[in-house]
Amino acid sequence: MKPLSWQRARSIHARLALVAVGLALLILTLVSIGEIFIIHRLISDDLLTASQQIASQITADIRAGIPQKPILISDDAHVDFIQIVAPGGRVIASSNHARDLPPLTSPQPDPRHPIVRFSSCLPRGWKCVQGVAMRVTPQANTEVVYAAGEMPGYLTGSGLILAVVTQVSLLTVLIGWISWRIVAQALRPVGAIQSELAAITVRDLSRRVPQPQGGDEIARLAETANQTLDRMERAIRRQRAFAADAAHELRTPIAGIRAQLESGRLYAEDLPEAIDAALRDTGRLETILTDLMFFARVESLDVHACERLDVAAVVRRCLVLCPERAPRRARLPGGILVKGAEDQLTRAIIALIDSVDRYAAREVVLDLTRDDGHAALVVTSDGDDVAPENREHVFTPITRLDTTPGREPGSAVFGLVIAREVAEAHAGTLVSTCSPTGVTFILRLPLAADPLDPSAPGPPRVD
């Protein structure tokens, strides 16, 4: 692994690798300590068991009166230190390995504890032994049989510890190297995503970040980033198209004002008519600019500043404010509440009623209902229906669907566009549907949450 600088140590790559190394070191250390303890315990238990069996056999032979040879022979190669010690500490018989040695241990078993386990290191450079001391009889002047085996050198010295430390060190380094490579492999798509995001500019929003295979967190992050870029690209394209449409629409009244003023300057008798026409075009400019400013407010809608509104009351106020071109029939039950900005909803509903009203032949019908957690306002006129291919075009700026002579021109250039923007800002929808009676639009807004009903829908949300 490369040495870690301060900046590198602050990276996720280095932190994950360091965490893996730390955990590996901790776990391996604990496992190694347990391993040493278990090995020591198993070997010690085996040695003590074998020593006790040999000591028991010799004491049984002595009690049975079987004479013991001066040189004792062990049946177990691991238990090769055997002594028979008379009262007073005199060794009367021993194995070859225990020849010329004093008693293997000084504490002797007493009548209450006839068997004593011991561990001691022998003089004259002998290694450490472990075994048992067993009294032949309970009497005070009885012999004591010692049987012990030599402990492996790696248990009494530093060999086992050095081996374990070496093993832990090598495994820790290996785990650290593997962790570094695995984390680097896992985070490689992040670097590609970062590079691609850094290369995306407003002038080129068509680029997308690479999405790795699979369904892990990085793949989902890349997918979400691409979805966000898609929304940004659509929003910027819509803003650019909207700016182009607004510029196109503004050009007409400005050109009309200029032509009327030039005509009034050349021909004095045309001056009153030129002033009237300029004033009409100025009013049209004011309407367009008002719509543009309203669009800016819709895009910056603050959900937390919204209030609970009775849709029926808002629609009734809109019917009073909107000029009536055809008779209206409304069914507006109260108590259907939504949460939103009253001025924006009022502007949207007025634009919707005004747009439908100009297509009406005899009447306009408004019907307010609850529909699957939403307030649904259906506005229908008995005029000509909108062709299926134009149902989405009516929500684009500067669309003219009706050019029939005598039909009143649109007073609001962005009427239905504003209505849909407000609906979407309030987490709702506005669509045009097929209707046998004429033009039909459906405005749906989420119902406001009832404070006493936790299962009711929540407040509007702006994406």
Coordinates of C-alpha atoms in Angstrom, one line a residue:
M1 CA 0.0 0.0 0.0
K2 CA 1.1 3.5 -0.7
P3 CA 2.0 5.8 2.3
L4 CA -1.0 7.8 3.4
S5 CA -0.8 11.6 3.3
W6 CA -3.1 13.7 5.4
Q7 CA -5.4 14.4 2.5
R8 CA -5.4 10.8 1.5
A9 CA -6.1 9.7 5.1
R10 CA -9.3 11.9 5.1
S11 CA -10.6 10.1 2.0
I12 CA -13.3 7.4 2.2
H13 CA -10.9 5.0 0.5
A14 CA -8.2 5.3 3.2
R15 CA -10.6 5.4 6.1
L16 CA -12.3 2.2 5.0
A17 CA -9.0 0.5 4.5
L18 CA -7.8 1.7 7.9
V19 CA -11.0 0.5 9.6
A20 CA -10.5 -2.9 7.9
V21 CA -6.9 -3.1 9.1
G22 CA -7.9 -2.1 12.7
L23 CA -10.7 -4.6 12.9
A24 CA -8.5 -7.3 11.5
L25 CA -5.7 -6.5 13.9
L26 CA -8.1 -6.5 16.9
I27 CA -9.9 -9.8 15.9
L28 CA -6.6 -11.6 15.0
T29 CA -5.0 -10.5 18.3
L30 CA -8.0 -11.8 20.3
V31 CA -8.1 -15.0 18.3
S32 CA -4.3 -15.5 18.8
I33 CA -4.5 -15.0 22.5
G34 CA -7.3 -17.5 22.7
E35 CA -5.3 -19.9 20.4
I36 CA -2.3 -19.7 22.7
F37 CA -4.4 -20.3 25.8
I38 CA -6.2 -23.3 24.2
I39 CA -3.0 -24.9 23.0
H40 CA -1.4 -24.5 26.4
R41 CA -4.4 -25.9 28.1
L42 CA -4.8 -28.9 25.9
I43 CA -1.1 -29.9 26.0
S44 CA -1.1 -29.4 29.8
D45 CA -4.2 -31.4 30.4
D46 CA -2.9 -34.3 28.3
L47 CA 0.4 -34.3 30.1
L48 CA -1.2 -34.1 33.5
T49 CA -3.6 -36.9 32.6
A50 CA -0.9 -39.2 31.4
S51 CA 1.3 -38.4 34.4
Q52 CA -1.5 -39.2 36.8
Q53 CA -2.2 -42.5 35.1
I54 CA 1.5 -43.6 35.5
A55 CA 1.7 -42.4 39.1
S56 CA -1.5 -44.3 39.9
Q57 CA -0.1 -47.5 38.3
I58 CA 3.1 -47.2 40.3
T59 CA 1.4 -46.5 43.7
A60 CA -1.0 -49.4 43.0
D61 CA 2.0 -51.7 42.4
I62 CA 3.7 -50.5 45.6
R63 CA 0.6 -51.1 47.7
A64 CA 0.3 -54.6 46.1
G65 CA 3.8 -55.4 47.3
I66 CA 5.4 -55.5 43.8
P67 CA 9.0 -54.5 44.1
Q68 CA 10.1 -51.6 42.0
K69 CA 13.4 -51.5 40.1
P70 CA 15.9 -48.7 40.8
I71 CA 15.5 -47.6 37.1
L72 CA 11.8 -46.9 36.4
I73 CA 10.5 -47.3 32.9
S74 CA 7.6 -45.2 31.6
D75 CA 4.9 -46.6 29.4
D76 CA 4.3 -43.1 27.9
A77 CA 7.2 -41.5 26.1
H78 CA 6.0 -38.0 27.0
V79 CA 6.0 -38.8 30.8
D80 CA 9.7 -39.5 31.2
F81 CA 10.4 -37.9 34.6
I82 CA 9.4 -40.5 37.3
Q83 CA 10.6 -40.7 41.0
I84 CA 9.8 -42.6 44.1
V85 CA 10.7 -40.5 47.1
A86 CA 10.9 -41.9 50.6
P87 CA 10.0 -40.0 53.7
G88 CA 12.7 -37.3 54.3
G89 CA 13.1 -36.5 50.6
R90 CA 15.4 -39.4 49.6
V91 CA 14.9 -40.7 46.1
I92 CA 14.8 -44.5 46.1
A93 CA 14.0 -45.0 42.4
S94 CA 13.8 -42.9 39.3
S95 CA 13.6 -43.0 35.5
N96 CA 16.7 -42.3 33.4
H97 CA 15.7 -38.7 32.8
A98 CA 15.2 -38.1 36.5
R99 CA 18.4 -39.8 37.6
D100 CA 20.6 -37.8 40.0
L101 CA 17.9 -35.2 40.4
P102 CA 16.4 -34.0 43.7
P103 CA 12.6 -34.4 44.1
L104 CA 10.8 -32.8 41.2
T105 CA 8.9 -30.4 43.5
S106 CA 9.3 -29.4 47.2
P107 CA 5.6 -29.3 48.2
Q108 CA 4.5 -32.8 49.0
P109 CA 0.9 -34.1 49.1
D110 CA -0.6 -34.5 52.6
P111 CA -3.2 -37.0 53.7
R112 CA -6.0 -34.6 53.0
H113 CA -4.8 -34.0 49.5
P114 CA -3.1 -37.2 48.3
I115 CA -2.6 -35.9 44.7
V116 CA -0.9 -32.6 43.9
R117 CA -0.4 -31.2 40.4
F118 CA 2.8 -29.2 40.0
S119 CA 4.9 -27.4 37.4
S120 CA 8.5 -26.6 38.0
C121 CA 11.8 -26.0 36.2
L122 CA 14.6 -28.4 36.8
P123 CA 18.2 -27.3 37.7
R124 CA 21.3 -27.8 35.5
G125 CA 19.6 -26.4 32.4
W126 CA 16.8 -28.8 32.3
K127 CA 13.6 -27.6 30.8
C128 CA 10.3 -27.1 32.7
V129 CA 8.2 -30.1 33.6
Q130 CA 4.6 -30.6 34.6
G131 CA 3.1 -33.6 36.4
V132 CA 1.6 -34.9 39.6
A133 CA 2.8 -36.0 43.0
M134 CA 0.8 -38.9 44.6
R135 CA 1.0 -40.5 48.1
V136 CA 1.2 -44.2 48.1
T137 CA -0.8 -44.6 51.4
P138 CA -2.5 -42.1 53.8
Q139 CA 0.0 -42.9 56.5
A140 CA 2.5 -40.2 57.5
N141 CA 5.7 -42.2 56.6
T142 CA 4.5 -43.3 53.1
E143 CA 6.4 -42.9 49.9
V144 CA 5.5 -40.3 47.3
V145 CA 5.5 -41.0 43.6
Y146 CA 6.4 -38.2 41.2
A147 CA 5.5 -38.5 37.5
A148 CA 6.0 -35.6 35.1
G149 CA 6.6 -34.8 31.4
E150 CA 8.7 -32.1 29.8
M151 CA 6.7 -29.1 28.5
P152 CA 7.3 -28.3 24.8
G153 CA 9.8 -25.6 24.4
Y154 CA 7.5 -23.4 22.3
L155 CA 5.2 -23.2 25.3
T156 CA 7.8 -22.3 27.9
G157 CA 9.8 -20.0 25.7
S158 CA 9.0 -17.2 23.3
G159 CA 8.7 -19.3 20.2
L160 CA 5.0 -19.6 20.1
I161 CA 4.5 -15.9 20.8
L162 CA 6.9 -15.0 18.1
A163 CA 5.1 -17.3 15.7
V164 CA 1.7 -15.9 16.6
V165 CA 2.9 -12.3 16.3
T166 CA 4.4 -13.0 12.9
Q167 CA 1.2 -14.7 11.8
V168 CA -0.9 -11.8 13.0
S169 CA 1.3 -9.3 11.3
L170 CA 1.3 -11.1 7.9
L171 CA -2.4 -11.6 8.0
T172 CA -3.0 -7.9 8.9
V173 CA -0.8 -6.7 6.1
L174 CA -2.6 -9.1 3.7
I175 CA -6.0 -8.0 4.8
G176 CA -5.0 -4.4 4.6
W177 CA -3.8 -4.9 1.0
I178 CA -6.9 -6.8 0.0
S179 CA -9.2 -4.2 1.6
W180 CA -7.3 -1.4 -0.2
R181 CA -7.8 -3.1 -3.5
I182 CA -11.4 -4.0 -2.9
V183 CA -12.3 -0.5 -1.7
A184 CA -10.4 1.0 -4.7
Q185 CA -12.4 -1.3 -7.0
A186 CA -15.7 -0.4 -5.3
L187 CA -15.0 3.4 -5.4
R188 CA -13.7 3.5 -9.0
P189 CA -17.2 4.3 -10.4
V190 CA -17.3 7.2 -8.0
G191 CA -14.2 8.8 -9.6
A192 CA -15.8 8.3 -13.0
I193 CA -19.0 9.9 -11.8
Q194 CA -17.1 12.8 -10.3
S195 CA -15.1 13.4 -13.5
E196 CA -18.3 13.3 -15.6
L197 CA -20.2 15.7 -13.3
A198 CA -17.3 18.1 -13.4
A199 CA -17.4 18.1 -17.2
I200 CA -21.1 18.9 -17.4
T201 CA -21.9 22.5 -18.0
V202 CA -25.0 24.5 -18.8
R203 CA -24.0 24.6 -22.5
D204 CA -23.9 20.8 -22.6
L205 CA -26.5 19.0 -20.4
S206 CA -26.8 16.0 -22.6
R207 CA -23.9 14.1 -20.9
R208 CA -24.7 11.5 -18.3
V209 CA -22.6 9.9 -15.6
P210 CA -21.6 6.3 -16.2
Q211 CA -23.9 3.8 -14.4
P212 CA -22.1 0.7 -13.1
Q213 CA -23.8 -2.7 -13.4
G214 CA -25.8 -4.1 -10.5
G215 CA -28.1 -2.6 -8.0
D216 CA -25.7 -1.5 -5.2
E217 CA -25.6 2.0 -3.6
I218 CA -23.2 3.5 -6.2
A219 CA -25.3 2.2 -9.1
R220 CA -28.4 3.7 -7.5
L221 CA -26.5 7.0 -6.9
A222 CA -25.5 7.1 -10.6
E223 CA -29.1 6.4 -11.6
T224 CA -30.4 9.1 -9.3
A225 CA -27.8 11.5 -10.6
N226 CA -28.8 10.8 -14.2
Q227 CA -32.5 11.3 -13.3
T228 CA -31.6 14.6 -11.7
L229 CA -29.7 15.6 -14.8
D230 CA -32.7 14.6 -17.0
R231 CA -34.9 16.9 -14.9
M232 CA -32.4 19.7 -15.1
E233 CA -32.1 19.3 -18.8
R234 CA -35.8 19.3 -19.3
A235 CA -36.2 22.3 -17.0
I236 CA -33.5 24.4 -18.7
R237 CA -34.9 23.5 -22.1
R238 CA -38.3 24.5 -21.0
Q239 CA -37.0 27.8 -19.6
R240 CA -35.1 28.4 -22.9
A241 CA -38.2 27.6 -24.9
F242 CA -40.3 29.8 -22.6
A243 CA -37.8 32.7 -23.0
A244 CA -37.9 32.3 -26.8
D245 CA -41.7 32.2 -26.8
A246 CA -41.9 35.2 -24.5
A247 CA -39.5 37.2 -26.6
H248 CA -41.5 36.2 -29.7
E249 CA -44.8 37.4 -28.0
L250 CA -43.2 40.6 -26.7
R251 CA -42.0 41.5 -30.2
T252 CA -45.5 41.8 -31.6
P253 CA -46.8 44.5 -29.2
I254 CA -43.5 46.4 -29.3
A255 CA -43.5 46.4 -33.1
G256 CA -47.2 47.6 -33.0
I257 CA -46.4 50.5 -30.6
R258 CA -43.4 51.5 -32.7
A259 CA -45.6 51.5 -35.9
Q260 CA -48.4 53.4 -34.3
L261 CA -46.0 56.1 -32.9
E262 CA -44.3 56.5 -36.2
S263 CA -47.6 56.8 -38.0
G264 CA -48.7 59.4 -35.4
R265 CA -45.5 61.4 -36.0
L266 CA -46.0 61.4 -39.8
Y267 CA -49.7 62.0 -39.8
A268 CA -51.1 64.2 -37.1
E269 CA -54.7 63.2 -37.8
D270 CA -53.8 59.6 -37.0
L271 CA -52.3 60.5 -33.6
P272 CA -55.4 59.8 -31.4
E273 CA -55.9 56.4 -33.0
A274 CA -52.2 55.7 -32.7
I275 CA -52.2 56.5 -29.0
D276 CA -55.2 54.2 -28.4
A277 CA -53.5 51.4 -30.2
A278 CA -50.2 52.0 -28.4
L279 CA -52.1 51.9 -25.1
R280 CA -53.7 48.6 -26.0
D281 CA -50.3 47.1 -26.9
T282 CA -48.8 48.5 -23.7
G283 CA -51.6 46.8 -21.7
R284 CA -50.7 43.6 -23.5
L285 CA -47.1 44.0 -22.6
E286 CA -48.0 44.6 -19.0
T287 CA -50.0 41.3 -19.0
I288 CA -47.1 39.4 -20.4
L289 CA -44.7 40.8 -17.9
T290 CA -47.1 40.1 -15.1
D291 CA -47.2 36.5 -16.3
L292 CA -43.4 36.3 -16.4
M293 CA -43.1 37.6 -12.8
F294 CA -45.8 35.2 -11.7
F295 CA -43.9 32.3 -13.2
A296 CA -40.8 33.3 -11.1
R297 CA -43.0 33.2 -7.9
V298 CA -44.4 29.8 -8.8
E299 CA -41.0 28.3 -9.2
S300 CA -39.9 29.6 -5.7
L301 CA -43.1 28.4 -3.9
D302 CA -42.4 27.9 -0.2
V303 CA -44.3 24.9 1.0
H304 CA -44.0 26.0 4.7
A305 CA -45.7 29.3 3.9
C306 CA -48.8 27.5 2.5
E307 CA -52.1 27.5 4.3
R308 CA -55.2 25.3 4.4
L309 CA -57.7 26.4 1.8
D310 CA -61.3 25.5 1.1
V311 CA -61.3 24.8 -2.7
A312 CA -65.0 25.7 -3.1
A313 CA -64.4 29.1 -1.5
V314 CA -61.4 29.8 -3.7
V315 CA -63.3 28.8 -6.9
R316 CA -66.3 31.0 -5.9
R317 CA -64.0 34.0 -5.6
C318 CA -62.4 33.2 -9.0
L319 CA -65.9 33.1 -10.6
V320 CA -66.5 36.6 -9.3
L321 CA -63.2 37.9 -10.6
C322 CA -63.3 36.2 -14.0
P323 CA -65.5 37.9 -16.7
E324 CA -68.5 35.8 -17.6
R325 CA -68.7 35.2 -21.4
A326 CA -71.2 32.2 -21.1
P327 CA -73.6 31.0 -18.4
R328 CA -71.9 29.0 -15.6
R329 CA -73.2 26.0 -13.7
A330 CA -71.2 25.0 -10.6
R331 CA -71.4 22.3 -8.0
L332 CA -69.0 23.3 -5.3
P333 CA -69.4 21.3 -2.0
G334 CA -67.6 22.8 0.9
G335 CA -65.1 21.2 3.3
I336 CA -62.7 20.0 0.6
L337 CA -59.4 21.4 1.9
V338 CA -56.0 21.6 0.2
K339 CA -52.8 23.2 1.4
G340 CA -51.3 25.8 -0.9
A341 CA -50.7 29.5 -1.7
E342 CA -54.0 31.2 -2.1
D343 CA -52.9 33.8 -4.6
Q344 CA -51.3 31.2 -6.9
L345 CA -54.2 28.9 -6.8
T346 CA -56.6 31.8 -7.5
R347 CA -54.5 32.9 -10.5
A348 CA -54.4 29.3 -11.8
I349 CA -58.1 28.7 -11.5
I350 CA -59.0 32.1 -13.1
A351 CA -56.7 31.2 -16.0
L352 CA -58.3 27.8 -16.3
I353 CA -61.9 29.2 -16.2
D354 CA -61.0 31.9 -18.6
S355 CA -59.4 29.5 -21.1
V356 CA -62.4 27.1 -21.0
D357 CA -64.9 30.0 -21.1
R358 CA -63.7 31.3 -24.4
Y359 CA -64.5 27.9 -26.1
A360 CA -68.0 27.7 -24.6
A361 CA -71.0 27.8 -26.9
R362 CA -73.8 27.9 -24.2
E363 CA -72.5 27.2 -20.7
V364 CA -69.4 26.3 -18.6
V365 CA -69.8 23.5 -16.0
L366 CA -67.6 23.3 -12.8
D367 CA -67.7 20.2 -10.7
L368 CA -65.7 19.8 -7.5
T369 CA -65.3 16.3 -5.9
R370 CA -63.0 14.2 -3.8
D371 CA -61.0 11.6 -5.7
D372 CA -58.5 9.2 -4.2
G373 CA -57.0 11.6 -1.7
H374 CA -57.2 14.6 -4.1
A375 CA -59.5 17.5 -4.7
A376 CA -60.6 17.2 -8.4
L377 CA -62.0 20.3 -10.1
V378 CA -63.5 19.4 -13.5
V379 CA -64.2 22.3 -15.8
T380 CA -66.1 21.6 -19.0
S381 CA -67.6 23.7 -21.8
D382 CA -70.0 22.7 -24.5
G383 CA -67.8 24.1 -27.3
D384 CA -65.6 22.4 -29.8
D385 CA -63.3 19.7 -28.2
V386 CA -59.6 20.0 -28.5
A387 CA -58.1 17.6 -31.0
P388 CA -56.2 14.7 -29.3
E389 CA -52.9 15.8 -30.9
N390 CA -53.3 19.3 -29.4
R391 CA -54.3 18.3 -25.8
E392 CA -50.7 18.7 -24.6
H393 CA -49.9 21.7 -26.9
V394 CA -52.5 23.8 -25.1
F395 CA -50.1 23.8 -22.1
T396 CA -47.3 25.4 -24.1
P397 CA -46.8 29.1 -24.3
I398 CA -48.1 31.1 -27.3
T399 CA -50.4 28.3 -28.5
R400 CA -53.3 29.5 -30.6
L401 CA -55.9 26.7 -31.1
D402 CA -58.9 28.8 -32.1
T403 CA -58.6 31.4 -34.9
T404 CA -62.3 31.6 -35.7
P405 CA -63.2 35.1 -36.8
G406 CA -65.1 36.9 -34.1
R407 CA -63.8 34.7 -31.3
E408 CA -62.3 36.9 -28.6
P409 CA -58.5 36.6 -28.6
G410 CA -56.7 35.4 -25.5
S411 CA -56.2 37.9 -22.8
A412 CA -53.6 35.9 -21.0
V413 CA -50.9 34.5 -23.3
F414 CA -49.7 32.0 -20.6
G415 CA -53.1 31.1 -19.1
L416 CA -53.0 27.3 -19.2
V417 CA -49.2 27.2 -18.8
I418 CA -49.6 29.1 -15.6
A419 CA -52.4 26.8 -14.4
R420 CA -50.3 23.7 -15.0
E421 CA -47.2 25.2 -13.4
V422 CA -49.2 26.1 -10.2
A423 CA -50.8 22.6 -10.1
E424 CA -47.4 20.9 -10.4
A425 CA -45.8 23.2 -7.8
H426 CA -48.6 22.1 -5.4
A427 CA -47.9 18.4 -6.2
G428 CA -51.0 18.2 -8.4
T429 CA -51.8 17.8 -12.0
L430 CA -53.8 19.5 -14.8
V431 CA -54.8 17.5 -17.8
S432 CA -57.1 17.8 -20.8
T433 CA -59.3 14.8 -21.5
C434 CA -61.7 13.6 -24.1
S435 CA -65.3 14.7 -23.4
P436 CA -68.5 14.2 -25.5
T437 CA -69.7 17.6 -24.5
G438 CA -66.7 19.8 -25.4
V439 CA -63.5 20.9 -23.8
T440 CA -62.7 19.4 -20.4
F441 CA -59.9 20.1 -18.0
I442 CA -59.3 18.3 -14.7
L443 CA -57.3 20.0 -12.0
R444 CA -56.2 17.7 -9.1
L445 CA -54.6 18.8 -5.9
P446 CA -53.7 16.7 -2.8
L447 CA -56.0 17.0 0.1
A448 CA -54.7 18.8 3.2
A449 CA -53.7 16.5 6.1
D450 CA -56.3 16.4 8.8
P451 CA -54.6 17.1 12.2
L452 CA -56.9 14.6 13.8
D453 CA -56.4 11.9 11.1
P454 CA -52.8 10.6 10.9
S455 CA -53.7 8.6 7.8
A456 CA -54.7 11.7 5.8
P457 CA -52.5 12.9 3.0
G458 CA -49.7 15.3 3.9
P459 CA -49.0 18.8 2.6
P460 CA -48.0 19.5 -1.0
R461 CA -44.5 18.8 -2.0
V462 CA -42.3 20.6 -4.6
D463 CA -39.9 18.5 -6.5

